[in-house]
Amino acid sequence: RPIHVIPLGVDLTVFTPGSPRTELIDRTIFLSVFEWSRRKGWDVLLTAYRAAFQPRDPVVLVLKIDHRADGNPLRELAAILDEHAPPVAVLYNQTLTAARMAELYRSVDCFVLPSRGEGWGMPALEAMACGTPVIATDWSGLTEFLDETCGYPLPIRGLTPTGMASGPYAGAQWAEPDSDALVELLRRVHQRREEARALGAQAARRAQNWTWTRSAQTICDRLRAIGV
């Protein structure tokens, strides 16, 4: 103490808005990008998505999942997503270049991350830079760049213990995203596509403030302040 916060940034030469999508325009496409862990709130996302839509609704949820540890996330997904669930597509352990990630962000209608806590939330900022509206938890690092003027902050029900006995989150608390509010936000994006596109344009403008140059300058300023 005191704590000095160093923000991350986004490469605005790669993560930029693109042309309107010409494929699957009859569907609302949601995207979530995360490493498989309870902290990322995938359980909240899938539960809310199932509650928000019916199997025949013109929607699809794309999950880009990275998982290099023990266990089988696909089995856990299948336990929630039966034949009564709306469509879900999974990109599992697919390493994409930054340019391909930008294409992925631009190909969807909304990015969703009901995380229980983020140090920063890089995928959300990258999606914003691409002009994609974002639904993300209104807590932790995400609040630095996401608010109601440029996206859909997801309220929380409060803080809860992580339940972990070891590791970096042992004995700590994190947020519990409001799953009912997420249901409403998912439906809102689906029903108000023009509003979502307008917020996406605002998101791209907001992302202009968070460059790697700004991050580097913050580091240099701090080093000068401590006499390095």
C-alpha atoms as one frame of an Amber mdcrd trajectory, in Angstrom:
protein
   0.000   0.000   0.000  -0.683   2.385  -1.538  -1.785   0.423  -4.618  -1.109
   1.861  -8.063  -3.209   0.378 -10.848  -1.623  -0.286 -14.228  -4.265  -0.806
 -16.936  -3.925  -3.234 -19.800  -4.596  -2.167 -23.375  -5.831  -3.316 -26.751
  -4.165  -3.308 -30.174  -6.385  -0.926 -32.121  -4.669  -1.782 -35.393  -6.107
  -5.306 -35.162  -9.228  -5.002 -33.036 -11.298  -2.595 -35.096 -14.944  -2.430
 -36.207 -15.762  -4.136 -39.513 -18.530  -4.369 -42.073 -21.998  -5.597 -41.029
 -22.363  -9.366 -40.960 -23.815 -10.916 -44.122 -24.201 -14.491 -42.846 -26.760
 -15.825 -40.371 -28.349 -12.391 -40.184 -31.621 -14.039 -39.189 -30.066 -15.132
 -35.879 -28.787 -13.244 -32.868 -25.317 -14.600 -32.152 -23.858 -14.368 -28.657
 -20.186 -15.093 -27.936 -18.292 -15.879 -24.753 -14.516 -16.391 -24.593 -12.998
 -17.794 -21.416 -10.681 -20.236 -19.712 -12.739 -23.026 -18.160 -13.203 -22.227
 -14.474 -16.064 -21.432 -12.134 -14.740 -17.889 -11.777 -15.733 -17.164 -15.380
 -19.403 -17.807 -14.620 -20.080 -20.278 -17.422 -22.741 -21.897 -15.222 -24.526
 -18.552 -14.857 -24.327 -17.986 -18.619 -25.732 -21.358 -19.641 -28.506 -21.284
 -17.058 -29.589 -17.804 -18.134 -29.342 -18.623 -21.839 -31.598 -21.658 -21.387
 -34.101 -19.584 -19.433 -34.053 -16.710 -21.936 -34.738 -18.669 -25.122 -36.528
 -21.694 -26.524 -34.875 -24.335 -28.757 -36.451 -22.901 -31.920 -35.664 -19.259
 -31.211 -33.360 -17.678 -33.827 -30.341 -17.411 -31.517 -27.037 -19.182 -31.028
 -24.433 -19.030 -28.267 -20.799 -19.551 -29.303 -18.439 -20.648 -26.535 -14.697
 -20.366 -27.130 -13.296 -22.431 -24.272  -9.673 -22.945 -23.302  -9.064 -25.872
 -20.952  -5.645 -27.495 -20.463  -6.199 -29.171 -17.088  -7.865 -32.380 -15.917
 -11.575 -32.866 -16.404 -13.975 -32.754 -19.317 -15.887 -29.473 -19.767 -17.892
 -30.932 -22.643 -19.526 -33.430 -20.286 -20.436 -30.634 -17.899 -21.891 -28.627
 -20.765 -23.923 -31.593 -21.933 -25.379 -32.016 -18.451 -26.961 -28.564 -18.755
 -27.600 -28.419 -22.495 -30.040 -31.173 -23.380 -32.423 -31.326 -26.336 -34.563
 -28.597 -24.786 -31.766 -26.016 -24.859 -31.373 -23.340 -27.553 -28.438 -23.827
 -29.973 -24.867 -23.719 -28.650 -21.631 -23.994 -30.646 -18.290 -24.776 -28.994
 -14.754 -23.889 -30.066 -12.700 -26.068 -27.753  -8.967 -25.448 -27.244  -8.715
 -23.656 -30.586  -5.757 -21.259 -30.645  -6.531 -18.279 -32.880  -4.317 -15.400
 -33.947  -5.241 -11.896 -32.873  -6.539 -11.195 -36.392  -8.786 -14.280 -36.301
 -10.035 -13.341 -32.852 -10.967  -9.917 -34.191 -12.902 -11.608 -37.000 -14.713
 -13.728 -34.421 -15.703 -10.696 -32.336 -16.952  -8.882 -35.441 -19.013 -11.886
 -36.551 -21.363 -11.823 -33.544 -24.073  -9.545 -32.196 -23.034  -9.496 -28.543
 -20.191 -10.610 -26.281 -21.219 -12.031 -22.887 -19.069 -12.613 -19.802 -20.928
 -13.097 -16.468 -17.622 -13.463 -14.636 -17.380 -13.630 -10.864 -14.277 -11.449
 -11.005 -11.706 -10.127 -13.471  -8.313  -8.558 -13.041  -9.033  -6.705 -16.260
 -11.234  -8.560 -18.754  -9.232  -8.483 -21.988 -11.725 -10.361 -24.221 -14.471
  -7.905 -23.261 -12.295  -4.916 -24.189 -11.213  -6.567 -27.451 -14.858  -7.167
 -28.353 -15.686  -3.545 -27.587 -12.829  -2.353 -29.795 -14.370  -4.385 -32.622
 -17.677  -2.569 -32.199 -19.428  -5.483 -30.496 -21.703  -4.661 -27.551 -20.794
  -6.376 -24.291 -22.784  -7.828 -21.412 -20.379  -8.234 -18.491 -20.434  -8.237
 -14.719 -20.556  -4.806 -13.121 -17.740  -5.551 -10.693 -13.928  -5.778 -10.551
 -11.644  -4.796 -13.430 -14.409  -4.638 -16.028 -15.833  -1.494 -14.458 -12.794
   0.486 -15.632 -14.076   0.554 -19.209 -17.669  -0.756 -19.278 -20.757   1.181
 -18.227 -24.318   1.695 -19.432 -23.254   4.317 -22.009 -21.281   1.745 -24.018
 -22.664  -1.663 -23.059 -24.741  -3.711 -20.662 -23.314  -3.872 -17.117 -24.669
  -6.985 -15.396 -25.614  -6.334 -11.749 -24.484  -8.634  -8.975 -26.464 -10.085
  -6.081 -23.590  -9.553  -3.704 -20.245 -11.074  -2.760 -19.847 -14.722  -1.808
 -16.896 -16.816  -0.588 -14.955 -18.476  -3.374 -15.100 -21.767  -1.490 -11.480
 -22.517  -2.393  -9.117 -23.899   0.218  -5.943 -23.220  -1.759  -4.684 -21.157
  -4.650  -4.868 -17.408  -5.321  -8.572 -17.150  -4.391  -8.404 -19.092  -1.120
 -10.332 -17.361   1.643 -11.424 -14.569  -0.693 -14.779 -13.379  -1.974 -16.027
 -12.769  -5.482 -19.223 -11.528  -7.084 -22.342 -13.545  -7.746 -23.813 -12.240
 -11.035 -27.572 -11.751 -11.134 -28.775 -14.573 -13.405 -32.298 -13.137 -13.672
 -30.874  -9.833 -14.873 -28.753 -11.726 -17.402 -31.885 -13.407 -18.795 -33.414
  -9.978 -19.372 -30.259  -8.564 -20.959 -29.940 -11.499 -23.362 -33.549 -11.025
 -24.430 -33.047  -7.284 -24.717 -30.139  -7.681 -27.136 -32.154 -10.169 -29.184
 -35.231  -7.956 -29.319 -33.485  -4.594 -29.750 -30.810  -5.238 -32.329 -30.561
  -1.564 -33.365 -29.964  -0.497 -29.777 -27.264  -3.152 -29.434 -25.527  -1.966
 -32.604 -25.593   1.621 -31.351 -24.007   0.556 -28.060 -21.405  -1.393 -30.043
 -20.434   1.787 -31.868 -20.132   3.555 -28.518 -18.047   0.652 -27.202 -15.567
   1.018 -30.070 -15.162   4.688 -29.242 -14.640   3.912 -25.552 -11.979   1.319
 -26.371  -9.944   4.047 -28.095  -9.041   5.267 -24.605  -7.364   1.993 -23.631
  -4.294   1.576 -25.799  -1.057  -0.238 -25.022   0.638   3.159 -25.361  -1.428
   4.405 -22.429  -0.514   1.316 -20.436   3.200   1.757 -21.150   3.035   5.455
 -20.274   1.392   4.630 -16.934   4.247   2.229 -16.170   6.871   4.823 -17.137
   5.192   7.504 -15.036   5.183   5.224 -12.009   8.817   4.259 -12.474   9.792
   7.930 -12.641   7.750   8.625  -9.516   9.711   6.052  -7.510  13.033   7.221
  -8.934  13.866   4.309 -11.228
